[in-house]
C-alpha angles and dihedrals in degrees: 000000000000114000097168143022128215121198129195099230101223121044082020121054096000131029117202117239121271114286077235094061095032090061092041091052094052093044090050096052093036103046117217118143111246128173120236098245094043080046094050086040087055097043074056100044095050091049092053089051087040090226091166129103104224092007136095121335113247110264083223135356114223113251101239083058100046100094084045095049086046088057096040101113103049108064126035079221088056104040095053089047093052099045102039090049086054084052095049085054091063088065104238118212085251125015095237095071083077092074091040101051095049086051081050096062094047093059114106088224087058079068138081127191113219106252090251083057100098102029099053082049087056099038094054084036089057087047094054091241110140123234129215124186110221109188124167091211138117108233129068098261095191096096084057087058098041095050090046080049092242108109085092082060101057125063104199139011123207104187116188089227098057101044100042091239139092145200128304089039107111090217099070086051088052098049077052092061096048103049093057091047092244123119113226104253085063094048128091117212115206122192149129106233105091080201111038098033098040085058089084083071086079091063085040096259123152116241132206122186122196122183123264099235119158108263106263093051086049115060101151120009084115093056083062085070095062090057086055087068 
């Protein structure tokens, strides 16, 4: 019987906005005069590094970056300096887009819930099944909860960054568990990663992948959690 239910943050209750209006969002505040087609190559350009935070994976990691990338997620000092060099390697109009774009994926309005979001929080919440929130990132997500009007509906948050540990560990799904009072063999994990978030199987924990489509090609793949129950 599930007692408690896990979610992966990005891909799963939120999407990022698209690398195009990222970009657009961070030019327009910033100023700088780009051409449309420099602006569409560098959208190009930023999904191919994977620069993103919540976007596209990078096609390839440098090699002088890949024990950082590897590292990314465990420290807020890591994870900028990871993201922000792949962006320096699309090669921005200015150099100082880099710093912007990475404050730009940490804003709550960067990020959009799946339209299910709410309803499948409030539905386990109505149900008196306690949520935790396990994300292997670098920043502090809550602001983006609280301004979609969602923070009342999780329990507990284990953020890679702040434990020194990531997923697939089994320990930070543990810590998971305990913090909402289930043992794991009672808990559902729910992701999108077939490698971080399976990784709760190895406590006993059920797992439950959804696909990380972007939110308007995606209106109920959370619902399906509630029938698991």
């Amino acid at each position: 019987m599930i007692k408690g239910v896990m979610f992966d943050f990005s891909g799963t209750l939120f999407r990022i906005e698209s690398t195009a209006q990222w970009l657009r969002a961070v030019v327009a505040d910033s100023g700088p005069a780009v051409p449309e087609e420099e602006l569409e190559a560098c959208v190009g350009r930023l999904e191919e590094a994977g620069a993103q935070p919540g976007g596209v994976p990078p096609r390839r990691v440098p090699p002088h970056l890949e024990a950082l990338w590897r590292e990314r997620d465990l420290t807020a000092e890591r994870h900028r300096a990871a993201f922000t060099a792949l962006t320096r390697e699309a090669k921005l109009p200015t150099a100082d887009l880099a710093e912007a774009l990475y404050d730009r994926s940490r804003l709550p309005e960067a990020w959009r819930p799946y339209p299910d979001t709410e309803e499948t929080l409030r539905a386990l919440r109505g149900r008196g099944i306690p949520v935790a929130v396990v994300s292997n990132i670098g920043w502090d997500l809550r602001p983006v909860f609280r301004d979609h009007g969602v923070d009342d509906l999780v329990d507990a948050y284990l953020l890679s960054f702040e434990h020194g540990m990531e997923k697939p560990d089994p320990r930070i799904f543990r810590t998971a568990c305990d913090r909402l009072g289930v043992a794991p063999g009672d808990a559902l994990m729910v992701g999108d990663d077939r490698v971080a978030d399976v990784g709760a199987a190895a406590l006993g924990c059920r797992v439950h992948l959804v696909d990380p489509l972007p939110v308007d090609r995606r209106p109920s793949a959370l619902a399906e959690v509630l029938h698991l129950l």
